[in-house]
Short mmCIF file of C-alpha atoms and ligand atoms in Angstrom, two decimals:
data_model
loop_
_atom_site.label_atom_id
_atom_site.label_comp_id
_atom_site.label_asym_id
_atom_site.label_seq_id
_atom_site.Cartn_x
_atom_site.Cartn_y
_atom_site.Cartn_z
CA MET A 26 -20.73 23.17 -18.13
CA GLN A 27 -19.11 24.24 -21.66
CA PRO A 28 -17.36 21.53 -23.95
CA VAL A 29 -13.87 21.41 -23.39
CA ASP A 30 -10.79 21.31 -25.74
CA LEU A 31 -7.72 19.76 -24.96
CA ILE A 32 -4.22 21.32 -27.45
CA ILE A 33 -1.18 18.83 -26.36
CA PHE A 34 1.68 20.31 -27.81
CA GLY A 35 4.41 17.88 -28.15
CA ALA A 36 2.42 15.79 -28.41
CA SER A 37 5.27 12.81 -29.94
CA GLY A 38 7.35 13.43 -26.88
CA ASP A 39 8.25 11.19 -23.78
CA LEU A 40 6.02 12.87 -22.00
CA SER A 41 3.20 12.34 -24.08
CA ALA A 42 3.04 9.22 -24.40
CA ARG A 43 4.79 8.07 -20.50
CA LYS A 44 2.24 9.80 -18.67
CA LEU A 45 0.00 12.25 -20.32
CA PHE A 46 -1.76 9.88 -23.08
CA PRO A 47 -2.17 7.22 -20.14
CA ALA A 48 -3.88 9.17 -17.70
CA LEU A 49 -6.17 10.51 -20.47
CA PHE A 50 -6.78 6.49 -21.61
CA GLN A 51 -7.14 5.83 -17.49
CA LEU A 52 -9.94 8.36 -16.90
CA ASP A 53 -11.19 7.22 -20.35
CA ARG A 54 -11.75 4.71 -18.94
CA ALA A 55 -13.00 4.67 -16.20
CA GLY A 56 -15.80 7.18 -17.46
CA LEU A 57 -14.51 10.34 -16.42
CA LEU A 58 -13.91 11.92 -19.47
CA PRO A 59 -16.95 14.85 -19.88
CA LEU A 60 -18.68 12.72 -23.26
CA ASP A 61 -17.87 15.75 -25.40
CA LEU A 62 -13.99 16.42 -24.87
CA ARG A 63 -11.75 16.54 -28.24
CA ILE A 64 -7.91 16.09 -28.10
CA ALA A 65 -5.59 17.84 -30.28
CA ALA A 66 -2.17 15.93 -30.89
CA ILE A 67 0.08 18.90 -31.61
CA ALA A 68 3.38 17.54 -32.87
CA ARG A 69 6.20 18.73 -35.67
CA ASP A 70 6.55 14.94 -37.77
CA THR A 71 4.83 14.29 -40.90
CA ILE A 72 2.82 11.24 -40.29
CA ASP A 73 -0.76 11.06 -40.40
CA LEU A 74 -3.35 10.41 -37.46
CA ASP A 75 -3.41 6.75 -37.28
CA GLN A 76 0.39 7.10 -37.71
CA PHE A 77 0.55 9.48 -35.04
CA LEU A 78 -2.46 6.56 -33.06
CA SER A 79 -0.49 3.42 -33.91
CA GLY A 80 3.04 5.11 -33.07
CA LEU A 81 0.84 6.10 -29.58
CA ARG A 82 -0.85 2.69 -28.79
CA GLU A 83 2.80 0.88 -29.33
CA ARG A 84 4.13 3.20 -27.30
CA MET A 85 1.96 3.19 -23.96
CA THR A 86 1.63 -0.38 -24.02
CA GLY A 87 5.20 -0.76 -23.20
CA TYR A 88 4.49 1.87 -20.29
CA MET A 89 1.10 0.58 -18.98
CA GLY A 90 1.93 -3.22 -19.66
CA ASP A 91 -1.21 -5.09 -18.35
CA SER A 92 -3.49 -2.05 -18.03
CA ALA A 93 -2.76 -1.02 -21.83
CA PRO A 94 -6.71 -0.73 -23.80
CA THR A 95 -8.16 -3.66 -25.34
CA ASP A 96 -9.25 -3.68 -28.57
CA LYS A 97 -12.33 -2.56 -27.87
CA GLU A 98 -11.40 0.54 -25.28
CA TRP A 99 -8.61 2.36 -27.79
CA GLU A 100 -11.50 2.21 -30.74
CA LYS A 101 -13.29 4.74 -28.19
CA TYR A 102 -10.43 6.30 -27.09
CA ALA A 103 -8.72 6.86 -30.35
CA ARG A 104 -12.35 8.40 -31.56
CA LEU A 105 -11.10 11.58 -29.17
CA ILE A 106 -7.90 12.62 -29.90
CA SER A 107 -7.57 14.16 -33.56
CA TYR A 108 -4.15 14.85 -34.89
CA ILE A 109 -2.41 18.34 -36.52
CA LYS A 110 1.63 18.63 -37.89
CA ALA A 111 2.99 21.83 -36.44
CA ASP A 112 5.69 23.60 -36.35
CA PHE A 113 5.76 25.61 -33.24
CA SER A 114 7.62 28.36 -34.80
CA ASP A 115 5.89 29.19 -38.19
CA PRO A 116 3.30 31.10 -37.49
CA LYS A 117 1.27 29.71 -40.67
CA ASP A 118 0.42 26.21 -38.40
CA TYR A 119 -0.92 28.14 -36.33
CA GLN A 120 -3.95 28.75 -38.58
CA LYS A 121 -4.40 25.04 -38.31
CA MET A 122 -5.19 25.21 -34.97
CA LYS A 123 -7.15 28.73 -35.44
CA ASP A 124 -9.00 26.37 -37.84
CA TRP A 125 -9.53 23.21 -35.22
CA LEU A 126 -10.50 25.74 -32.18
CA ASP A 127 -14.05 26.47 -31.38
CA ASP A 128 -14.97 29.93 -29.31
CA ASN A 129 -17.57 28.08 -27.63
CA ARG A 130 -15.77 25.87 -25.86
CA VAL A 131 -13.20 26.06 -23.50
CA SER A 132 -9.39 25.67 -24.98
CA LEU A 133 -7.41 24.04 -22.32
CA PHE A 134 -3.19 24.20 -24.08
CA TYR A 135 -1.19 22.15 -22.23
CA LEU A 136 2.51 22.98 -23.34
CA ALA A 137 3.92 19.61 -22.85
CA THR A 138 7.35 21.37 -24.80
CA PRO A 139 11.04 22.04 -23.56
CA PRO A 140 10.59 25.38 -21.34
CA SER A 141 12.61 28.06 -23.71
CA LEU A 142 9.32 27.45 -26.31
CA PHE A 143 6.72 28.14 -23.44
CA ALA A 144 7.12 32.24 -24.68
CA PRO A 145 7.18 31.83 -28.34
CA ILE A 146 3.52 29.24 -28.59
CA CYS A 147 2.60 31.96 -26.08
CA ASP A 148 3.09 34.61 -28.61
CA TYR A 149 2.48 33.09 -31.41
CA LEU A 150 -1.03 31.55 -29.96
CA SER A 151 -2.03 35.01 -29.52
CA GLN A 152 -0.62 36.81 -32.47
CA GLU A 153 -3.10 34.21 -35.01
CA ASN A 154 -5.89 34.55 -32.91
CA CYS A 155 -6.23 31.23 -31.03
CA LEU A 156 -6.57 32.54 -27.35
CA THR A 157 -10.49 34.61 -28.35
CA GLY A 158 -12.83 32.15 -26.81
CA ASP A 159 -12.07 30.88 -22.49
CA CYS A 160 -8.63 29.69 -22.50
CA ARG A 161 -6.35 27.96 -19.80
CA ILE A 162 -3.11 27.05 -19.97
CA VAL A 163 -1.24 24.23 -17.90
CA LEU A 164 2.85 23.81 -17.57
CA GLU A 165 5.34 22.26 -15.73
CA LYS A 166 8.33 23.28 -14.35
CA PRO A 167 10.94 23.99 -14.73
CA ILE A 168 9.60 27.47 -14.72
CA GLY A 169 12.50 29.84 -15.05
CA GLU A 170 15.96 28.19 -12.69
CA SER A 171 15.75 31.10 -10.45
CA LEU A 172 13.77 34.34 -8.93
CA GLU A 173 14.50 36.48 -11.91
CA THR A 174 14.49 34.01 -14.99
CA SER A 175 10.70 32.23 -13.42
CA LYS A 176 9.24 35.81 -12.95
CA VAL A 177 9.83 35.97 -16.88
CA VAL A 178 8.09 33.09 -17.66
CA ASN A 179 5.42 34.54 -15.42
CA GLY A 180 5.31 37.90 -16.74
CA THR A 181 4.78 36.46 -19.93
CA LEU A 182 1.98 34.28 -19.43
CA ALA A 183 0.20 36.91 -17.23
CA LYS A 184 0.46 38.78 -20.54
CA TYR A 185 -1.60 36.63 -22.20
CA PHE A 186 -3.75 34.71 -19.31
CA ASP A 187 -4.99 36.07 -15.88
CA GLU A 188 -4.25 33.50 -12.79
CA ALA A 189 -7.12 32.09 -12.76
CA SER A 190 -6.26 30.34 -15.89
CA ILE A 191 -3.05 29.42 -15.03
CA TYR A 192 -1.93 25.89 -14.46
CA ARG A 193 1.58 25.04 -13.06
CA ILE A 194 2.02 21.31 -12.94
CA ASP A 195 3.92 20.13 -9.60
CA HIS A 196 2.80 16.57 -10.26
CA TYR A 197 3.56 15.50 -6.68
CA LEU A 198 0.54 17.57 -5.75
CA GLY A 199 -1.33 14.89 -7.76
CA LYS A 200 -0.27 12.26 -5.70
CA GLU A 201 -3.13 9.82 -3.91
CA THR A 202 -0.32 9.80 -0.01
CA VAL A 203 -0.64 13.92 -0.80
CA GLN A 204 -4.08 14.80 -0.86
CA ASN A 205 -3.96 12.83 1.28
CA LEU A 206 -2.05 14.60 3.72
CA LEU A 207 -5.04 17.27 3.41
CA ALA A 208 -7.40 14.49 4.52
CA LEU A 209 -5.36 13.23 6.97
CA ARG A 210 -4.34 16.92 8.56
CA PHE A 211 -7.92 18.76 8.55
CA ALA A 212 -10.87 15.68 8.11
CA ASN A 213 -8.90 14.75 11.40
CA ARG A 214 -9.44 16.88 14.83
CA PHE A 215 -7.07 14.29 17.52
CA ILE A 216 -4.12 14.70 14.24
CA ASN A 217 -4.65 18.78 13.79
CA SER A 218 -4.39 19.18 17.85
CA GLN A 219 -0.95 17.30 18.05
CA TRP A 220 0.47 18.97 15.02
CA ASP A 221 2.73 21.76 16.17
CA GLN A 222 6.27 22.56 18.08
CA SER A 223 4.39 21.31 22.12
CA CYS A 224 4.00 17.64 20.09
CA ILE A 225 5.87 17.42 17.46
CA ASP A 226 10.47 17.10 17.81
CA HIS A 227 11.20 17.37 14.10
CA VAL A 228 10.00 16.31 10.49
CA GLN A 229 11.82 14.90 7.82
CA ILE A 230 11.29 14.52 3.81
CA THR A 231 12.89 11.66 2.21
CA VAL A 232 12.91 12.08 -1.80
CA ALA A 233 15.34 9.17 -2.87
CA GLU A 234 15.89 7.93 -6.37
CA VAL A 235 17.26 4.92 -7.80
CA VAL A 236 18.24 5.92 -10.90
CA GLY A 237 20.51 8.49 -11.74
CA ILE A 238 19.97 11.54 -14.46
CA GLU A 239 19.06 9.31 -16.75
CA GLY A 240 20.24 10.81 -20.29
CA ARG A 241 19.91 14.25 -19.84
CA TRP A 242 23.40 14.88 -18.30
CA SER A 243 23.73 18.79 -20.27
CA TYR A 244 20.07 19.76 -18.53
CA TYR A 245 20.98 18.29 -15.41
CA ASP A 246 24.33 19.92 -15.06
CA LYS A 247 22.52 23.16 -15.36
CA VAL A 248 20.49 22.48 -12.55
CA GLY A 249 21.40 20.53 -9.97
CA GLN A 250 19.32 17.99 -7.70
CA LEU A 251 18.33 21.43 -5.32
CA ARG A 252 16.82 23.10 -8.41
CA ASP A 253 15.47 20.33 -9.95
CA MET A 254 13.65 18.52 -6.94
CA VAL A 255 13.96 20.62 -3.89
CA GLN A 256 12.64 23.96 -5.22
CA ASN A 257 8.89 22.76 -6.53
CA HIS A 258 8.45 19.20 -5.03
CA LEU A 259 10.20 19.06 -1.77
CA MET A 260 9.22 22.70 -1.36
CA GLN A 261 5.31 21.25 -1.87
CA LEU A 262 5.53 19.05 0.46
CA LEU A 263 6.78 21.24 3.22
CA CYS A 264 4.36 23.18 2.67
CA LEU A 265 1.32 20.59 3.32
CA VAL A 266 3.00 19.67 6.42
CA ALA A 267 3.20 22.91 8.02
CA MET A 268 0.47 25.00 6.52
CA GLU A 269 -2.09 26.33 8.87
CA PRO A 270 -5.26 25.13 7.99
CA PRO A 271 -6.80 27.25 4.96
CA ASN A 272 -10.44 28.77 5.15
CA SER A 273 -12.00 25.56 2.25
CA LEU A 274 -10.30 23.96 -0.30
CA GLU A 275 -10.20 26.79 -2.65
CA ALA A 276 -7.42 27.18 -4.57
CA GLU A 277 -7.01 30.42 -2.96
CA SER A 278 -6.71 29.61 0.52
CA ILE A 279 -4.40 26.52 0.13
CA ARG A 280 -2.33 28.95 -1.61
CA ASP A 281 -1.91 31.50 0.33
CA GLU A 282 -1.48 29.07 3.27
CA LYS A 283 1.72 27.98 1.34
CA VAL A 284 2.74 31.24 0.77
CA LYS A 285 2.53 32.20 3.92
CA ILE A 286 5.00 29.22 5.09
CA VAL A 287 7.77 29.49 2.54
CA LYS A 288 8.76 32.85 3.47
CA ALA A 289 8.51 32.27 7.24
CA LEU A 290 11.66 30.08 5.68
CA ARG A 291 14.97 31.01 7.95
CA CYS A 292 17.19 32.50 5.48
CA ILE A 293 19.86 30.19 4.61
CA ASP A 294 23.37 32.59 3.71
CA ALA A 295 26.42 32.80 4.37
CA SER A 296 26.71 32.28 8.45
CA ASN A 297 24.46 29.39 9.24
CA VAL A 298 25.24 27.49 5.51
CA ASP A 299 27.99 24.96 6.61
CA GLU A 300 25.55 24.30 9.28
CA HIS A 301 22.41 23.52 7.19
CA VAL A 302 23.68 22.33 3.90
CA VAL A 303 25.17 19.29 2.37
CA ARG A 304 26.02 19.14 -1.13
CA GLY A 305 26.90 15.35 -2.35
CA GLN A 306 27.64 13.82 -6.36
CA TYR A 307 27.77 9.73 -6.95
CA ALA A 308 30.73 8.25 -8.23
CA GLN A 309 30.90 4.69 -8.99
CA GLY A 310 29.21 1.86 -7.26
CA TRP A 311 26.18 -0.38 -7.31
CA SER A 312 22.81 0.19 -8.07
CA LEU A 313 20.44 -2.66 -8.10
CA GLY A 314 22.96 -5.05 -8.09
CA ASN A 315 24.46 -3.42 -11.22
CA PRO A 316 27.29 -1.84 -10.89
CA ALA A 317 26.99 1.71 -12.02
CA PRO A 318 29.15 4.81 -13.68
CA GLY A 319 29.67 7.96 -11.29
CA TYR A 320 27.79 10.99 -12.17
CA THR A 321 30.74 12.65 -14.57
CA GLU A 322 31.32 9.10 -16.93
CA GLU A 323 27.25 9.07 -17.15
CA PRO A 324 26.59 8.78 -21.06
CA GLY A 325 26.21 12.38 -22.40
CA SER A 326 28.70 14.03 -20.06
CA GLU A 327 30.99 16.78 -20.97
CA ARG A 328 33.14 17.02 -18.69
CA ASP A 329 35.79 14.98 -15.69
CA THR A 330 34.31 17.47 -13.18
CA SER A 331 31.70 19.22 -12.13
CA ASP A 332 29.99 20.88 -8.71
CA THR A 333 26.34 19.84 -9.90
CA GLU A 334 24.77 18.40 -6.93
CA THR A 335 23.19 15.29 -6.95
CA PHE A 336 21.82 14.81 -3.17
CA VAL A 337 21.27 17.44 -0.62
CA ALA A 338 20.33 17.36 2.91
CA ILE A 339 19.02 20.64 4.42
CA LYS A 340 18.69 21.76 7.48
CA ALA A 341 15.22 23.88 8.08
CA HIS A 342 13.17 25.77 10.15
CA VAL A 343 9.75 28.00 9.77
CA ASP A 344 9.88 30.88 11.64
CA ASN A 345 6.40 30.88 13.38
CA TRP A 346 4.68 29.97 16.11
CA ARG A 347 3.68 26.93 15.57
CA TRP A 348 6.85 25.34 14.41
CA SER A 349 8.99 27.16 16.67
CA GLY A 350 12.43 25.08 17.14
CA VAL A 351 11.04 22.34 15.06
CA PRO A 352 13.41 21.48 12.78
CA PHE A 353 12.78 20.41 8.87
CA TYR A 354 15.02 17.92 7.41
CA LEU A 355 15.28 17.64 4.24
CA ARG A 356 16.90 15.31 1.41
CA THR A 357 17.16 14.28 -1.99
CA GLY A 358 19.40 12.36 -4.13
CA LYS A 359 19.66 10.19 -7.15
CA ARG A 360 21.54 7.27 -7.61
CA MET A 361 20.54 6.01 -3.86
CA ALA A 362 20.40 3.12 -2.39
CA GLU A 363 16.10 2.54 -2.35
CA LYS A 364 13.74 4.79 -4.53
CA VAL A 365 11.22 6.01 -1.18
CA THR A 366 9.30 9.12 -0.75
CA GLU A 367 8.33 9.75 2.44
CA ILE A 368 7.64 12.78 5.53
CA ILE A 369 8.16 11.24 8.53
CA ILE A 370 6.53 13.38 12.07
CA GLN A 371 8.81 12.67 14.51
CA TYR A 372 7.16 13.13 17.45
CA LYS A 373 8.45 13.99 21.30
CA GLU A 374 9.59 11.94 24.15
CA LEU A 375 7.01 12.33 26.78
CA PRO A 376 6.75 14.00 29.37
CA HIS A 377 7.29 11.71 32.18
CA ASN A 378 7.57 8.22 32.13
CA ILE A 379 5.72 5.88 34.45
CA PHE A 380 6.69 2.90 32.88
CA GLY A 381 10.57 2.85 32.75
CA GLY A 382 13.12 1.07 30.68
CA GLY A 383 12.38 1.54 26.99
CA ALA A 384 8.28 2.60 27.48
CA ASN A 385 9.75 6.39 26.36
CA LEU A 386 9.10 4.90 22.22
CA PRO A 387 7.66 8.74 20.91
CA ASN A 388 5.62 8.11 18.73
CA LYS A 389 6.09 8.60 14.54
CA LEU A 390 4.10 9.26 11.85
CA ILE A 391 4.89 8.09 8.54
CA ILE A 392 3.78 9.18 5.16
CA ARG A 393 5.13 7.08 2.40
CA LEU A 394 4.51 8.54 -1.24
CA GLN A 395 6.22 5.67 -3.39
CA PRO A 396 6.66 2.85 -2.98
CA ASN A 397 3.78 1.73 -1.27
CA GLU A 398 1.50 4.32 -0.97
CA GLY A 399 0.04 5.02 2.98
CA ILE A 400 0.25 6.22 6.07
CA GLU A 401 1.51 4.70 9.28
CA MET A 402 1.93 5.53 12.64
CA THR A 403 3.21 3.64 15.52
CA MET A 404 2.03 3.17 18.63
CA VAL A 405 3.08 1.85 22.27
CA SER A 406 0.53 -0.80 23.37
CA LYS A 407 1.21 -3.01 26.58
CA ARG A 408 1.90 -6.83 25.35
CA GLN A 409 -0.41 -9.32 26.53
CA SER A 410 1.52 -11.57 28.81
CA LEU A 411 1.21 -12.81 32.78
CA LYS A 412 4.67 -13.08 33.24
CA GLU A 413 5.77 -9.46 32.27
CA LYS A 414 3.76 -6.67 34.42
CA LEU A 415 2.96 -4.22 31.45
CA ALA A 416 5.53 -4.72 29.43
CA LEU A 417 5.37 -2.79 26.46
CA GLN A 418 5.50 -3.51 23.02
CA THR A 419 5.04 -0.98 19.53
CA HIS A 420 2.63 -1.70 17.06
CA THR A 421 1.96 0.22 13.62
CA LEU A 422 -1.52 1.75 12.89
CA ASN A 423 -1.59 1.47 9.03
CA LEU A 424 -4.48 2.91 6.53
CA ASP A 425 -4.19 1.70 3.54
CA PHE A 426 -5.84 3.26 1.31
CA ARG A 427 -7.35 0.96 -0.68
CA ASP A 428 -9.76 -0.05 1.85
CA GLY A 429 -12.93 1.14 0.38
CA SER A 430 -12.10 2.48 -2.72
CA ASP A 431 -13.13 2.55 -5.69
CA ASP A 432 -10.65 0.52 -7.87
CA ASP A 433 -7.25 -1.29 -6.64
CA ARG A 434 -5.53 0.66 -8.68
CA ILE A 435 -4.13 3.94 -7.22
CA PRO A 436 -4.30 6.88 -9.96
CA ASP A 437 -1.61 8.54 -11.35
CA ALA A 438 -0.62 11.97 -10.49
CA TYR A 439 -1.45 13.03 -13.66
CA GLU A 440 -5.33 11.45 -14.09
CA ARG A 441 -6.31 13.92 -11.07
CA LEU A 442 -4.56 16.88 -12.59
CA PHE A 443 -5.81 16.66 -16.05
CA LEU A 444 -9.58 15.88 -14.62
CA ASP A 445 -9.01 18.96 -12.47
CA ALA A 446 -8.23 21.04 -15.18
CA ILE A 447 -10.66 20.33 -16.93
CA ASN A 448 -12.64 21.20 -14.27
CA GLY A 449 -11.73 24.55 -13.77
CA ASP A 450 -10.39 23.59 -10.35
CA GLN A 451 -6.80 25.33 -9.34
CA SER A 452 -6.46 23.93 -5.59
CA LEU A 453 -3.96 21.54 -6.76
CA PHE A 454 -2.04 23.61 -8.75
CA VAL A 455 0.41 26.86 -8.10
CA GLY A 456 0.36 29.94 -7.30
CA ARG A 457 2.99 32.55 -9.04
CA GLU A 458 3.65 33.36 -5.72
CA GLU A 459 4.15 30.41 -4.27
CA ILE A 460 6.84 29.80 -7.59
CA GLU A 461 8.26 32.95 -7.12
CA GLU A 462 8.92 33.72 -3.40
CA SER A 463 10.26 29.33 -3.33
CA TRP A 464 12.86 30.45 -6.12
CA ARG A 465 13.30 33.96 -3.25
CA TRP A 466 14.73 31.42 -0.94
CA CYS A 467 16.66 28.45 -2.95
CA ASP A 468 18.60 31.66 -4.71
CA GLY A 469 19.88 32.27 -1.55
CA LEU A 470 20.54 28.91 -0.12
CA LEU A 471 22.56 28.84 -3.58
CA ARG A 472 23.98 31.32 -3.09
CA ALA A 473 25.79 30.78 0.10
CA CYS A 474 27.23 27.81 -1.13
CA GLN A 475 28.84 29.59 -3.76
CA ASP A 476 29.91 32.32 -1.58
CA GLN A 477 31.10 29.46 1.26
CA GLY A 478 32.60 27.08 -1.15
CA VAL A 479 30.39 23.50 0.20
CA SER A 480 30.48 21.80 -2.41
CA VAL A 481 29.39 18.62 -3.52
CA LYS A 482 30.78 15.86 -0.81
CA PRO A 483 31.18 12.40 -3.30
CA TYR A 484 29.08 9.48 -2.47
CA HIS A 485 29.03 6.16 -4.03
CA ALA A 486 26.33 5.29 -6.11
CA GLY A 487 23.39 2.87 -4.53
CA SER A 488 24.47 4.62 -1.05
CA TRP A 489 22.55 7.18 1.00
CA GLY A 490 24.66 10.00 0.23
CA PRO A 491 27.62 11.65 1.39
CA ALA A 492 28.10 10.60 5.30
CA LYS A 493 28.59 14.84 5.65
CA ALA A 494 24.18 14.02 5.13
CA GLU A 495 24.80 11.92 8.10
CA ILE A 496 26.33 14.26 10.62
CA LEU A 497 23.94 17.20 10.13
CA ILE A 498 20.94 15.25 11.64
CA GLU A 499 23.02 13.08 14.17
CA LYS A 500 24.97 16.19 15.59
CA ASP A 501 21.00 16.78 16.88
CA GLY A 502 20.52 13.92 18.10
CA ARG A 503 18.44 12.84 15.78
CA SER A 504 18.70 10.40 12.63
CA TRP A 505 17.22 9.19 9.88
CA HIS A 506 14.38 6.75 9.10
CA VAL A 507 16.07 5.17 6.84
C1 BG6 B 620 10.65 15.15 -11.91
C2 BG6 B 620 12.24 15.15 -11.91
O1 BG6 B 620 10.46 15.95 -12.14
O2 BG6 B 620 10.28 13.92 -10.74
C3 BG6 B 620 13.30 13.94 -12.03
O3 BG6 B 620 12.96 16.54 -12.98
C4 BG6 B 620 12.47 13.12 -10.92
O4 BG6 B 620 14.41 14.31 -12.19
C5 BG6 B 620 11.07 12.86 -11.24
O5 BG6 B 620 13.51 12.07 -11.31
C6 BG6 B 620 10.35 12.16 -9.45
O6 BG6 B 620 9.23 11.98 -10.01
P1 BG6 B 620 8.52 10.90 -9.32
O7 BG6 B 620 7.48 10.64 -9.07
O8 BG6 B 620 9.40 9.60 -9.54
O9 BG6 B 620 9.24 10.52 -7.69
#
């Protein structure tokens, strides 16, 4: 394999210190980085390498706590890193990168920058002859804010990189449990044979956050929870639950199956939006025992009122043979009661109950991404008792990931994603068509909300969202798992 250079644009930013450099460090600690890897940290601060490294170490230590690097580990890791001071809009500074790059090595450009810089950085890289060798590019959402704008971003990337060299990150795909979903579905025959409308009553996907908008008011107010979370993270989870078995683990096979699901999502338009979508916005309340401000009172707020949703609940349908009649209830919000990310597969009741009474407790599969990543299945068994004949009880089968794993620590999503990008494996990265089809569906939903005046309903910070979100599911005779 050709040696790899990793060039991180935005190396002094928050994402770099909080996620990227710690992930690379963990890979180095585990001996998983190629020995000849070189990392160029690119930022505009006028500092030298030593100053960059000492600032980085301090910030990483703050984030990593007990697992922060020891002196010896740091010494080894720091040797991989070079610092290049550059203004991303100054062509001269790209010459410094050109001097550092080596055409005999793979250049992996990681854009940890605001999305508005994606296009200019690519243009300058090309103009200043930095894209002459084998090059790949890694970038994060948002890839546009609508179908139209995502096409512009993807179009710019396509001018300089072919699709096989573009690594679009959705960090949810790097989470252990999300990858485990693939193992669970496609490595267990009995699960796969029960995975359709004949056995499953409905699916719930909840991504609830305790945090508010974390000082990002001006960004968030233009975007809202649907574009920030549903278009990408929840859509990816839905696709992995709903897709057909791919032919292989190759990126193209997985992407093809995911795209089919996005295309099969029933349109939410003016005729059905009232029945299928609830939007909410947090008002003052309590968060983990402390008073919490309402959305428009958050620091940085520019207005007294806003129609941006911080919560959304959707009843979606995948119109294909496998999922006919099975609703997918999606729910995500900021400043909710707990941080919970989970997928619930609710099985149907027994077709004929020979036990009577409360015996008809349908099985439930709980795929928990956070906190405490793991998978649980509720099962019914006989209670041991001579007094009662065949009294039943519910048990939980718990699949603990740590059993038999190399490490007690669950790796961060970025560790997996870096390793795959370095090794040229795109299977956990998102393809152009998936992104654009997902925007097509979300754009339609947003248009319908606007046309039908589906306004935001207030909910107290620290609650589970507006009452209407309970009604959305309860009117179908079902309830949210939490
Ligand atoms: C990001 C969103 O993509 O995901 C944030 O922009 C959100 O608003 C975050 O808080 C949630 O990620 P996680 O891994 O904490 O669930």
